[in-house]
Amino acid sequence: MKPDYIQPKDIEKRSFEIIEAELSTRGILLPEESAFIIKRAIHTTADFDYAKTLTFSAGAVGRALELLRGGADIVTDTNMALAGVSKATLEQLGGQAVCYMADASVAEEARERGLTRAAVSMERAAKREKPVIFAIGNAPTALITLREMYDSGVYRPAFVIGVPVGFVNVEAAKELILETDIPCIINRGRKGGSNVAAAICNALLYRITRDA
Protein backbone atom coordinates (compact mmCIF):
# COMPACT_ATOMS: atom_id res chain seq x y z
CA MET A 1 0.00 0.00 0.00
CA LYS A 2 1.41 3.35 -1.07
CA PRO A 3 0.39 6.61 0.59
CA ASP A 4 -1.66 9.06 -1.43
CA TYR A 5 -0.37 12.57 -1.85
CA ILE A 6 -3.10 14.88 -0.59
CA GLN A 7 -2.92 18.61 -0.01
CA PRO A 8 -3.19 19.41 3.73
CA LYS A 9 -6.34 21.44 3.16
CA ASP A 10 -8.00 18.41 1.54
CA ILE A 11 -7.18 15.78 4.18
CA GLU A 12 -10.30 16.31 6.28
CA LYS A 13 -12.53 16.33 3.19
CA ARG A 14 -10.95 13.09 1.96
CA SER A 15 -11.31 11.52 5.41
CA PHE A 16 -15.03 12.16 5.44
CA GLU A 17 -15.36 10.77 1.92
CA ILE A 18 -13.73 7.55 3.12
CA ILE A 19 -16.00 7.43 6.18
CA GLU A 20 -19.11 7.88 4.06
CA ALA A 21 -17.97 5.18 1.62
CA GLU A 22 -17.26 2.72 4.41
CA LEU A 23 -20.58 3.43 6.10
CA SER A 24 -22.26 2.62 2.81
CA THR A 25 -20.23 -0.57 2.42
CA ARG A 26 -21.25 -1.63 5.93
CA GLY A 27 -24.89 -0.92 5.12
CA ILE A 28 -25.16 1.76 7.80
CA LEU A 29 -27.58 4.59 7.15
CA LEU A 30 -27.19 7.37 9.68
CA PRO A 31 -30.11 9.55 10.84
CA GLU A 32 -29.99 12.77 8.84
CA GLU A 33 -30.23 15.01 11.92
CA SER A 34 -27.26 13.50 13.75
CA ALA A 35 -25.11 12.15 10.91
CA PHE A 36 -22.64 15.05 11.01
CA ILE A 37 -21.94 14.41 14.69
CA ILE A 38 -21.54 10.66 14.34
CA LYS A 39 -19.22 11.04 11.37
CA ARG A 40 -17.01 13.47 13.26
CA ALA A 41 -16.79 11.03 16.19
CA ILE A 42 -15.74 8.33 13.73
CA HIS A 43 -13.28 10.75 12.11
CA THR A 44 -11.70 11.41 15.51
CA THR A 45 -11.43 7.76 16.56
CA ALA A 46 -11.47 5.70 13.33
CA ASP A 47 -14.05 3.59 15.19
CA PHE A 48 -17.28 2.82 13.37
CA ASP A 49 -18.93 1.54 16.56
CA TYR A 50 -20.01 5.13 17.21
CA ALA A 51 -22.54 4.72 14.41
CA LYS A 52 -24.35 2.29 16.71
CA THR A 53 -23.62 3.53 20.21
CA LEU A 54 -24.01 7.32 20.05
CA THR A 55 -27.44 7.98 21.50
CA PHE A 56 -29.44 11.20 21.17
CA SER A 57 -32.36 12.33 23.29
CA ALA A 58 -35.39 13.58 21.38
CA GLY A 59 -34.57 16.89 19.70
CA ALA A 60 -31.05 16.88 21.14
CA VAL A 61 -29.24 18.21 18.10
CA GLY A 62 -31.62 21.11 17.59
CA ARG A 63 -31.45 22.03 21.25
CA ALA A 64 -27.64 21.96 21.34
CA LEU A 65 -27.45 24.18 18.26
CA GLU A 66 -29.98 26.57 19.79
CA LEU A 67 -27.95 26.84 22.99
CA LEU A 68 -24.71 27.50 21.14
CA ARG A 69 -26.32 30.13 18.93
CA GLY A 70 -27.54 31.76 22.13
CA GLY A 71 -24.02 32.01 23.57
CA ALA A 72 -24.03 29.01 25.92
CA ASP A 73 -20.78 28.08 27.63
CA ILE A 74 -19.10 24.68 27.41
CA VAL A 75 -17.70 23.10 30.58
CA THR A 76 -15.41 20.10 30.18
CA ASP A 77 -14.21 17.58 32.75
CA THR A 78 -10.61 17.53 31.47
CA ASN A 79 -8.13 20.05 30.19
CA MET A 80 -7.56 17.70 27.26
CA ALA A 81 -11.16 18.14 26.15
CA LEU A 82 -10.87 21.86 26.79
CA ALA A 83 -7.82 22.01 24.53
CA GLY A 84 -9.71 20.17 21.79
CA VAL A 85 -12.76 22.43 21.71
CA SER A 86 -12.61 25.14 19.06
CA LYS A 87 -12.64 28.03 21.49
CA ALA A 88 -12.31 30.70 18.82
CA THR A 89 -15.41 29.34 17.09
CA LEU A 90 -17.32 29.19 20.37
CA GLU A 91 -16.31 32.75 21.20
CA GLN A 92 -17.71 33.93 17.85
CA LEU A 93 -21.09 32.80 19.17
CA GLY A 94 -20.64 34.51 22.54
CA GLY A 95 -19.71 31.39 24.51
CA GLN A 96 -16.73 30.42 26.62
CA ALA A 97 -15.06 27.05 27.18
CA VAL A 98 -14.04 26.31 30.77
CA CYS A 99 -12.55 23.49 32.83
CA TYR A 100 -12.33 23.67 36.61
CA MET A 101 -10.30 20.50 37.13
CA ALA A 102 -6.93 22.21 37.56
CA ASP A 103 -8.31 24.90 39.89
CA ALA A 104 -6.43 24.71 43.20
CA SER A 105 -9.55 25.63 45.19
CA VAL A 106 -11.46 22.77 43.52
CA ALA A 107 -8.75 20.30 44.51
CA GLU A 108 -8.74 21.60 48.10
CA GLU A 109 -12.51 21.42 48.42
CA ALA A 110 -12.57 17.91 46.95
CA ARG A 111 -10.03 16.74 49.54
CA GLU A 112 -11.92 18.34 52.41
CA ARG A 113 -15.25 16.82 51.38
CA GLY A 114 -13.92 13.46 50.22
CA LEU A 115 -15.22 13.98 46.69
CA THR A 116 -13.62 13.81 43.26
CA ARG A 117 -12.48 17.00 41.60
CA ALA A 118 -14.91 16.21 38.81
CA ALA A 119 -17.84 16.27 41.23
CA VAL A 120 -16.79 19.62 42.71
CA SER A 121 -16.17 20.96 39.22
CA MET A 122 -19.74 20.19 38.24
CA GLU A 123 -21.00 22.05 41.30
CA ARG A 124 -18.88 25.06 40.35
CA ALA A 125 -20.18 24.94 36.79
CA ALA A 126 -23.77 24.87 38.05
CA LYS A 127 -23.20 28.34 39.53
CA ARG A 128 -22.48 29.89 36.15
CA GLU A 129 -25.07 32.47 35.18
CA LYS A 130 -25.32 31.30 31.57
CA PRO A 131 -26.66 27.99 30.21
CA VAL A 132 -23.94 25.33 30.17
CA ILE A 133 -23.28 22.45 27.80
CA PHE A 134 -21.38 19.84 29.80
CA ALA A 135 -18.84 17.91 27.73
CA ILE A 136 -17.84 14.90 29.83
CA GLY A 137 -15.26 12.59 28.31
CA ASN A 138 -13.45 11.10 31.28
CA ALA A 139 -15.17 11.22 34.67
CA PRO A 140 -18.32 9.21 35.34
CA THR A 141 -18.56 10.98 38.71
CA ALA A 142 -19.24 14.18 36.78
CA LEU A 143 -22.35 12.58 35.25
CA ILE A 144 -23.38 11.09 38.59
CA THR A 145 -23.08 14.50 40.25
CA LEU A 146 -25.16 16.14 37.53
CA ARG A 147 -27.83 13.49 38.05
CA GLU A 148 -27.78 14.02 41.82
CA MET A 149 -28.21 17.78 41.43
CA TYR A 150 -31.04 17.16 38.96
CA ASP A 151 -32.79 14.72 41.31
CA SER A 152 -32.53 17.10 44.27
CA GLY A 153 -33.96 19.97 42.26
CA VAL A 154 -30.84 22.06 42.84
CA TYR A 155 -29.85 22.29 39.18
CA ARG A 156 -31.01 21.11 35.77
CA PRO A 157 -28.24 21.03 33.15
CA ALA A 158 -29.13 22.72 29.88
CA PHE A 159 -27.37 19.96 27.92
CA VAL A 160 -25.05 17.02 28.58
CA ILE A 161 -22.56 15.39 26.24
CA GLY A 162 -21.73 12.22 28.17
CA VAL A 163 -18.96 10.12 26.64
CA PRO A 164 -16.62 9.10 29.48
CA VAL A 165 -14.33 6.18 28.69
CA GLY A 166 -13.41 3.38 31.08
CA PHE A 167 -14.59 0.44 33.14
CA VAL A 168 -15.73 1.65 36.58
CA ASN A 169 -19.24 3.17 36.74
CA VAL A 170 -18.92 4.44 33.16
CA GLU A 171 -21.88 2.60 31.65
CA ALA A 172 -24.13 3.14 34.66
CA ALA A 173 -23.33 6.87 34.82
CA LYS A 174 -24.28 7.30 31.17
CA GLU A 175 -27.58 5.53 31.71
CA LEU A 176 -28.33 7.82 34.68
CA ILE A 177 -28.43 10.79 32.30
CA LEU A 178 -30.43 8.94 29.66
CA GLU A 179 -33.10 8.19 32.28
CA THR A 180 -33.84 11.91 32.69
CA ASP A 181 -35.42 14.53 30.44
CA ILE A 182 -32.11 16.40 30.20
CA PRO A 183 -31.25 17.01 26.52
CA CYS A 184 -28.19 14.88 25.86
CA ILE A 185 -25.84 13.06 23.56
CA ILE A 186 -24.54 9.91 25.22
CA ASN A 187 -22.23 7.17 23.98
CA ARG A 188 -23.51 3.93 25.42
CA GLY A 189 -20.93 1.40 26.54
CA ARG A 190 -17.34 1.77 27.67
CA LYS A 191 -15.98 3.82 24.78
CA GLY A 192 -15.55 7.56 24.65
CA GLY A 193 -12.91 9.97 25.83
CA SER A 194 -11.94 13.61 25.97
CA ASN A 195 -11.21 13.62 22.24
CA VAL A 196 -14.73 12.39 21.50
CA ALA A 197 -16.31 14.98 23.81
CA ALA A 198 -14.38 17.74 22.03
CA ALA A 199 -15.23 16.29 18.61
CA ILE A 200 -18.96 16.39 19.36
CA CYS A 201 -18.69 20.00 20.53
CA ASN A 202 -16.80 20.93 17.39
CA ALA A 203 -19.25 19.14 15.12
CA LEU A 204 -22.01 21.32 16.56
CA LEU A 205 -19.94 24.49 16.37
CA TYR A 206 -18.89 23.86 12.77
CA ARG A 207 -22.45 23.11 11.77
CA ILE A 208 -23.36 26.65 12.83
CA THR A 209 -20.31 28.56 11.59
CA ARG A 210 -19.23 26.65 8.49
CA ASP A 211 -22.71 25.95 7.16
CA ALA A 212 -24.10 29.40 7.94
PDB file of C-alpha atoms in Angstrom:
ATOM      1  CA  MET A   1       0.000   0.000   0.000  1.00  0.00           C
ATOM      2  CA  LYS A   2       1.414   3.354  -1.068  1.00  0.00           C
ATOM      3  CA  PRO A   3       0.392   6.614   0.589  1.00  0.00           C
ATOM      4  CA  ASP A   4      -1.663   9.057  -1.434  1.00  0.00           C
ATOM      5  CA  TYR A   5      -0.371  12.574  -1.846  1.00  0.00           C
ATOM      6  CA  ILE A   6      -3.103  14.879  -0.589  1.00  0.00           C
ATOM      7  CA  GLN A   7      -2.925  18.607  -0.012  1.00  0.00           C
ATOM      8  CA  PRO A   8      -3.185  19.409   3.733  1.00  0.00           C
ATOM      9  CA  LYS A   9      -6.345  21.436   3.164  1.00  0.00           C
ATOM     10  CA  ASP A  10      -7.998  18.406   1.540  1.00  0.00           C
ATOM     11  CA  ILE A  11      -7.179  15.782   4.182  1.00  0.00           C
ATOM     12  CA  GLU A  12     -10.300  16.307   6.282  1.00  0.00           C
ATOM     13  CA  LYS A  13     -12.531  16.326   3.194  1.00  0.00           C
ATOM     14  CA  ARG A  14     -10.947  13.091   1.962  1.00  0.00           C
ATOM     15  CA  SER A  15     -11.306  11.515   5.408  1.00  0.00           C
ATOM     16  CA  PHE A  16     -15.032  12.164   5.443  1.00  0.00           C
ATOM     17  CA  GLU A  17     -15.362  10.769   1.925  1.00  0.00           C
ATOM     18  CA  ILE A  18     -13.725   7.550   3.124  1.00  0.00           C
ATOM     19  CA  ILE A  19     -15.998   7.429   6.179  1.00  0.00           C
ATOM     20  CA  GLU A  20     -19.108   7.876   4.056  1.00  0.00           C
ATOM     21  CA  ALA A  21     -17.975   5.185   1.621  1.00  0.00           C
ATOM     22  CA  GLU A  22     -17.255   2.724   4.406  1.00  0.00           C
ATOM     23  CA  LEU A  23     -20.580   3.426   6.104  1.00  0.00           C
ATOM     24  CA  SER A  24     -22.263   2.620   2.807  1.00  0.00           C
ATOM     25  CA  THR A  25     -20.227  -0.571   2.425  1.00  0.00           C
ATOM     26  CA  ARG A  26     -21.251  -1.627   5.927  1.00  0.00           C
ATOM     27  CA  GLY A  27     -24.892  -0.925   5.115  1.00  0.00           C
ATOM     28  CA  ILE A  28     -25.156   1.755   7.801  1.00  0.00           C
ATOM     29  CA  LEU A  29     -27.584   4.587   7.145  1.00  0.00           C
ATOM     30  CA  LEU A  30     -27.192   7.371   9.683  1.00  0.00           C
ATOM     31  CA  PRO A  31     -30.108   9.553  10.838  1.00  0.00           C
ATOM     32  CA  GLU A  32     -29.993  12.774   8.845  1.00  0.00           C
ATOM     33  CA  GLU A  33     -30.228  15.010  11.918  1.00  0.00           C
ATOM     34  CA  SER A  34     -27.256  13.497  13.755  1.00  0.00           C
ATOM     35  CA  ALA A  35     -25.111  12.152  10.905  1.00  0.00           C
ATOM     36  CA  PHE A  36     -22.636  15.051  11.009  1.00  0.00           C
ATOM     37  CA  ILE A  37     -21.937  14.406  14.694  1.00  0.00           C
ATOM     38  CA  ILE A  38     -21.543  10.660  14.341  1.00  0.00           C
ATOM     39  CA  LYS A  39     -19.219  11.041  11.365  1.00  0.00           C
ATOM     40  CA  ARG A  40     -17.006  13.469  13.264  1.00  0.00           C
ATOM     41  CA  ALA A  41     -16.789  11.030  16.189  1.00  0.00           C
ATOM     42  CA  ILE A  42     -15.739   8.328  13.728  1.00  0.00           C
ATOM     43  CA  HIS A  43     -13.285  10.749  12.115  1.00  0.00           C
ATOM     44  CA  THR A  44     -11.699  11.412  15.509  1.00  0.00           C
ATOM     45  CA  THR A  45     -11.434   7.756  16.560  1.00  0.00           C
ATOM     46  CA  ALA A  46     -11.466   5.696  13.325  1.00  0.00           C
ATOM     47  CA  ASP A  47     -14.046   3.592  15.194  1.00  0.00           C
ATOM     48  CA  PHE A  48     -17.280   2.821  13.372  1.00  0.00           C
ATOM     49  CA  ASP A  49     -18.932   1.539  16.559  1.00  0.00           C
ATOM     50  CA  TYR A  50     -20.008   5.126  17.208  1.00  0.00           C
ATOM     51  CA  ALA A  51     -22.539   4.723  14.412  1.00  0.00           C
ATOM     52  CA  LYS A  52     -24.354   2.285  16.707  1.00  0.00           C
ATOM     53  CA  THR A  53     -23.619   3.527  20.213  1.00  0.00           C
ATOM     54  CA  LEU A  54     -24.011   7.325  20.048  1.00  0.00           C
ATOM     55  CA  THR A  55     -27.442   7.979  21.502  1.00  0.00           C
ATOM     56  CA  PHE A  56     -29.438  11.201  21.175  1.00  0.00           C
ATOM     57  CA  SER A  57     -32.358  12.333  23.288  1.00  0.00           C
ATOM     58  CA  ALA A  58     -35.389  13.585  21.376  1.00  0.00           C
ATOM     59  CA  GLY A  59     -34.574  16.891  19.699  1.00  0.00           C
ATOM     60  CA  ALA A  60     -31.050  16.876  21.137  1.00  0.00           C
ATOM     61  CA  VAL A  61     -29.240  18.209  18.096  1.00  0.00           C
ATOM     62  CA  GLY A  62     -31.618  21.111  17.591  1.00  0.00           C
ATOM     63  CA  ARG A  63     -31.453  22.026  21.255  1.00  0.00           C
ATOM     64  CA  ALA A  64     -27.645  21.962  21.345  1.00  0.00           C
ATOM     65  CA  LEU A  65     -27.446  24.183  18.264  1.00  0.00           C
ATOM     66  CA  GLU A  66     -29.983  26.567  19.793  1.00  0.00           C
ATOM     67  CA  LEU A  67     -27.953  26.842  22.994  1.00  0.00           C
ATOM     68  CA  LEU A  68     -24.712  27.497  21.136  1.00  0.00           C
ATOM     69  CA  ARG A  69     -26.323  30.127  18.931  1.00  0.00           C
ATOM     70  CA  GLY A  70     -27.539  31.759  22.132  1.00  0.00           C
ATOM     71  CA  GLY A  71     -24.024  32.014  23.570  1.00  0.00           C
ATOM     72  CA  ALA A  72     -24.033  29.013  25.924  1.00  0.00           C
ATOM     73  CA  ASP A  73     -20.779  28.084  27.632  1.00  0.00           C
ATOM     74  CA  ILE A  74     -19.100  24.680  27.408  1.00  0.00           C
ATOM     75  CA  VAL A  75     -17.700  23.098  30.575  1.00  0.00           C
ATOM     76  CA  THR A  76     -15.407  20.098  30.181  1.00  0.00           C
ATOM     77  CA  ASP A  77     -14.208  17.575  32.750  1.00  0.00           C
ATOM     78  CA  THR A  78     -10.615  17.530  31.466  1.00  0.00           C
ATOM     79  CA  ASN A  79      -8.125  20.051  30.195  1.00  0.00           C
ATOM     80  CA  MET A  80      -7.559  17.702  27.265  1.00  0.00           C
ATOM     81  CA  ALA A  81     -11.163  18.136  26.154  1.00  0.00           C
ATOM     82  CA  LEU A  82     -10.874  21.862  26.793  1.00  0.00           C
ATOM     83  CA  ALA A  83      -7.822  22.005  24.528  1.00  0.00           C
ATOM     84  CA  GLY A  84      -9.708  20.171  21.789  1.00  0.00           C
ATOM     85  CA  VAL A  85     -12.763  22.434  21.706  1.00  0.00           C
ATOM     86  CA  SER A  86     -12.605  25.142  19.058  1.00  0.00           C
ATOM     87  CA  LYS A  87     -12.640  28.027  21.492  1.00  0.00           C
ATOM     88  CA  ALA A  88     -12.307  30.703  18.816  1.00  0.00           C
ATOM     89  CA  THR A  89     -15.410  29.343  17.085  1.00  0.00           C
ATOM     90  CA  LEU A  90     -17.320  29.193  20.368  1.00  0.00           C
ATOM     91  CA  GLU A  91     -16.315  32.754  21.196  1.00  0.00           C
ATOM     92  CA  GLN A  92     -17.710  33.926  17.848  1.00  0.00           C
ATOM     93  CA  LEU A  93     -21.086  32.795  19.170  1.00  0.00           C
ATOM     94  CA  GLY A  94     -20.635  34.511  22.537  1.00  0.00           C
ATOM     95  CA  GLY A  95     -19.711  31.392  24.514  1.00  0.00           C
ATOM     96  CA  GLN A  96     -16.727  30.422  26.621  1.00  0.00           C
ATOM     97  CA  ALA A  97     -15.058  27.045  27.176  1.00  0.00           C
ATOM     98  CA  VAL A  98     -14.042  26.311  30.767  1.00  0.00           C
ATOM     99  CA  CYS A  99     -12.548  23.486  32.826  1.00  0.00           C
ATOM    100  CA  TYR A 100     -12.332  23.673  36.614  1.00  0.00           C
ATOM    101  CA  MET A 101     -10.302  20.499  37.133  1.00  0.00           C
ATOM    102  CA  ALA A 102      -6.932  22.213  37.563  1.00  0.00           C
ATOM    103  CA  ASP A 103      -8.310  24.899  39.894  1.00  0.00           C
ATOM    104  CA  ALA A 104      -6.435  24.713  43.203  1.00  0.00           C
ATOM    105  CA  SER A 105      -9.548  25.626  45.189  1.00  0.00           C
ATOM    106  CA  VAL A 106     -11.458  22.769  43.518  1.00  0.00           C
ATOM    107  CA  ALA A 107      -8.746  20.302  44.511  1.00  0.00           C
ATOM    108  CA  GLU A 108      -8.737  21.596  48.096  1.00  0.00           C
ATOM    109  CA  GLU A 109     -12.514  21.415  48.425  1.00  0.00           C
ATOM    110  CA  ALA A 110     -12.568  17.914  46.947  1.00  0.00           C
ATOM    111  CA  ARG A 111     -10.031  16.741  49.538  1.00  0.00           C
ATOM    112  CA  GLU A 112     -11.922  18.336  52.412  1.00  0.00           C
ATOM    113  CA  ARG A 113     -15.253  16.823  51.381  1.00  0.00           C
ATOM    114  CA  GLY A 114     -13.921  13.457  50.218  1.00  0.00           C
ATOM    115  CA  LEU A 115     -15.219  13.983  46.690  1.00  0.00           C
ATOM    116  CA  THR A 116     -13.621  13.811  43.258  1.00  0.00           C
ATOM    117  CA  ARG A 117     -12.477  16.999  41.596  1.00  0.00           C
ATOM    118  CA  ALA A 118     -14.913  16.206  38.811  1.00  0.00           C
ATOM    119  CA  ALA A 119     -17.841  16.274  41.235  1.00  0.00           C
ATOM    120  CA  VAL A 120     -16.789  19.615  42.706  1.00  0.00           C
ATOM    121  CA  SER A 121     -16.169  20.962  39.217  1.00  0.00           C
ATOM    122  CA  MET A 122     -19.744  20.191  38.244  1.00  0.00           C
ATOM    123  CA  GLU A 123     -20.996  22.053  41.299  1.00  0.00           C
ATOM    124  CA  ARG A 124     -18.880  25.056  40.345  1.00  0.00           C
ATOM    125  CA  ALA A 125     -20.184  24.941  36.790  1.00  0.00           C
ATOM    126  CA  ALA A 126     -23.765  24.874  38.047  1.00  0.00           C
ATOM    127  CA  LYS A 127     -23.198  28.337  39.530  1.00  0.00           C
ATOM    128  CA  ARG A 128     -22.477  29.895  36.151  1.00  0.00           C
ATOM    129  CA  GLU A 129     -25.068  32.465  35.179  1.00  0.00           C
ATOM    130  CA  LYS A 130     -25.317  31.305  31.569  1.00  0.00           C
ATOM    131  CA  PRO A 131     -26.657  27.991  30.206  1.00  0.00           C
ATOM    132  CA  VAL A 132     -23.943  25.329  30.173  1.00  0.00           C
ATOM    133  CA  ILE A 133     -23.283  22.453  27.798  1.00  0.00           C
ATOM    134  CA  PHE A 134     -21.383  19.844  29.803  1.00  0.00           C
ATOM    135  CA  ALA A 135     -18.844  17.912  27.726  1.00  0.00           C
ATOM    136  CA  ILE A 136     -17.844  14.904  29.833  1.00  0.00           C
ATOM    137  CA  GLY A 137     -15.256  12.586  28.310  1.00  0.00           C
ATOM    138  CA  ASN A 138     -13.448  11.098  31.281  1.00  0.00           C
ATOM    139  CA  ALA A 139     -15.169  11.219  34.669  1.00  0.00           C
ATOM    140  CA  PRO A 140     -18.318   9.210  35.341  1.00  0.00           C
ATOM    141  CA  THR A 141     -18.557  10.977  38.707  1.00  0.00           C
ATOM    142  CA  ALA A 142     -19.244  14.175  36.782  1.00  0.00           C
ATOM    143  CA  LEU A 143     -22.352  12.584  35.248  1.00  0.00           C
ATOM    144  CA  ILE A 144     -23.376  11.095  38.587  1.00  0.00           C
ATOM    145  CA  THR A 145     -23.080  14.505  40.254  1.00  0.00           C
ATOM    146  CA  LEU A 146     -25.158  16.143  37.532  1.00  0.00           C
ATOM    147  CA  ARG A 147     -27.831  13.495  38.046  1.00  0.00           C
ATOM    148  CA  GLU A 148     -27.779  14.022  41.823  1.00  0.00           C
ATOM    149  CA  MET A 149     -28.214  17.775  41.426  1.00  0.00           C
ATOM    150  CA  TYR A 150     -31.037  17.163  38.958  1.00  0.00           C
ATOM    151  CA  ASP A 151     -32.788  14.718  41.314  1.00  0.00           C
ATOM    152  CA  SER A 152     -32.527  17.101  44.271  1.00  0.00           C
ATOM    153  CA  GLY A 153     -33.958  19.970  42.259  1.00  0.00           C
ATOM    154  CA  VAL A 154     -30.842  22.058  42.835  1.00  0.00           C
ATOM    155  CA  TYR A 155     -29.855  22.290  39.177  1.00  0.00           C
ATOM    156  CA  ARG A 156     -31.008  21.112  35.770  1.00  0.00           C
ATOM    157  CA  PRO A 157     -28.243  21.030  33.153  1.00  0.00           C
ATOM    158  CA  ALA A 158     -29.134  22.720  29.884  1.00  0.00           C
ATOM    159  CA  PHE A 159     -27.373  19.958  27.924  1.00  0.00           C
ATOM    160  CA  VAL A 160     -25.053  17.016  28.583  1.00  0.00           C
ATOM    161  CA  ILE A 161     -22.565  15.386  26.240  1.00  0.00           C
ATOM    162  CA  GLY A 162     -21.728  12.224  28.166  1.00  0.00           C
ATOM    163  CA  VAL A 163     -18.964  10.125  26.641  1.00  0.00           C
ATOM    164  CA  PRO A 164     -16.622   9.098  29.478  1.00  0.00           C
ATOM    165  CA  VAL A 165     -14.333   6.180  28.694  1.00  0.00           C
ATOM    166  CA  GLY A 166     -13.410   3.375  31.075  1.00  0.00           C
ATOM    167  CA  PHE A 167     -14.593   0.444  33.138  1.00  0.00           C
ATOM    168  CA  VAL A 168     -15.733   1.650  36.578  1.00  0.00           C
ATOM    169  CA  ASN A 169     -19.240   3.168  36.743  1.00  0.00           C
ATOM    170  CA  VAL A 170     -18.925   4.440  33.162  1.00  0.00           C
ATOM    171  CA  GLU A 171     -21.880   2.598  31.646  1.00  0.00           C
ATOM    172  CA  ALA A 172     -24.126   3.140  34.662  1.00  0.00           C
ATOM    173  CA  ALA A 173     -23.330   6.872  34.816  1.00  0.00           C
ATOM    174  CA  LYS A 174     -24.280   7.303  31.170  1.00  0.00           C
ATOM    175  CA  GLU A 175     -27.583   5.531  31.711  1.00  0.00           C
ATOM    176  CA  LEU A 176     -28.332   7.823  34.679  1.00  0.00           C
ATOM    177  CA  ILE A 177     -28.430  10.785  32.304  1.00  0.00           C
ATOM    178  CA  LEU A 178     -30.430   8.942  29.662  1.00  0.00           C
ATOM    179  CA  GLU A 179     -33.105   8.191  32.277  1.00  0.00           C
ATOM    180  CA  THR A 180     -33.844  11.905  32.686  1.00  0.00           C
ATOM    181  CA  ASP A 181     -35.421  14.526  30.437  1.00  0.00           C
ATOM    182  CA  ILE A 182     -32.107  16.401  30.200  1.00  0.00           C
ATOM    183  CA  PRO A 183     -31.247  17.005  26.523  1.00  0.00           C
ATOM    184  CA  CYS A 184     -28.193  14.877  25.864  1.00  0.00           C
ATOM    185  CA  ILE A 185     -25.840  13.059  23.555  1.00  0.00           C
ATOM    186  CA  ILE A 186     -24.535   9.906  25.218  1.00  0.00           C
ATOM    187  CA  ASN A 187     -22.235   7.167  23.976  1.00  0.00           C
ATOM    188  CA  ARG A 188     -23.512   3.926  25.419  1.00  0.00           C
ATOM    189  CA  GLY A 189     -20.927   1.396  26.541  1.00  0.00           C
ATOM    190  CA  ARG A 190     -17.344   1.774  27.666  1.00  0.00           C
ATOM    191  CA  LYS A 191     -15.982   3.816  24.782  1.00  0.00           C
ATOM    192  CA  GLY A 192     -15.549   7.560  24.654  1.00  0.00           C
ATOM    193  CA  GLY A 193     -12.905   9.974  25.830  1.00  0.00           C
ATOM    194  CA  SER A 194     -11.936  13.614  25.966  1.00  0.00           C
ATOM    195  CA  ASN A 195     -11.213  13.624  22.242  1.00  0.00           C
ATOM    196  CA  VAL A 196     -14.733  12.392  21.501  1.00  0.00           C
ATOM    197  CA  ALA A 197     -16.308  14.982  23.807  1.00  0.00           C
ATOM    198  CA  ALA A 198     -14.384  17.738  22.028  1.00  0.00           C
ATOM    199  CA  ALA A 199     -15.233  16.295  18.609  1.00  0.00           C
ATOM    200  CA  ILE A 200     -18.961  16.392  19.356  1.00  0.00           C
ATOM    201  CA  CYS A 201     -18.685  20.003  20.531  1.00  0.00           C
ATOM    202  CA  ASN A 202     -16.796  20.933  17.387  1.00  0.00           C
ATOM    203  CA  ALA A 203     -19.251  19.139  15.124  1.00  0.00           C
ATOM    204  CA  LEU A 204     -22.009  21.317  16.561  1.00  0.00           C
ATOM    205  CA  LEU A 205     -19.939  24.490  16.368  1.00  0.00           C
ATOM    206  CA  TYR A 206     -18.885  23.856  12.773  1.00  0.00           C
ATOM    207  CA  ARG A 207     -22.454  23.109  11.766  1.00  0.00           C
ATOM    208  CA  ILE A 208     -23.357  26.654  12.831  1.00  0.00           C
ATOM    209  CA  THR A 209     -20.310  28.560  11.587  1.00  0.00           C
ATOM    210  CA  ARG A 210     -19.232  26.647   8.493  1.00  0.00           C
ATOM    211  CA  ASP A 211     -22.707  25.954   7.160  1.00  0.00           C
ATOM    212  CA  ALA A 212     -24.103  29.400   7.944  1.00  0.00           C
TER     213      ALA A 212
END
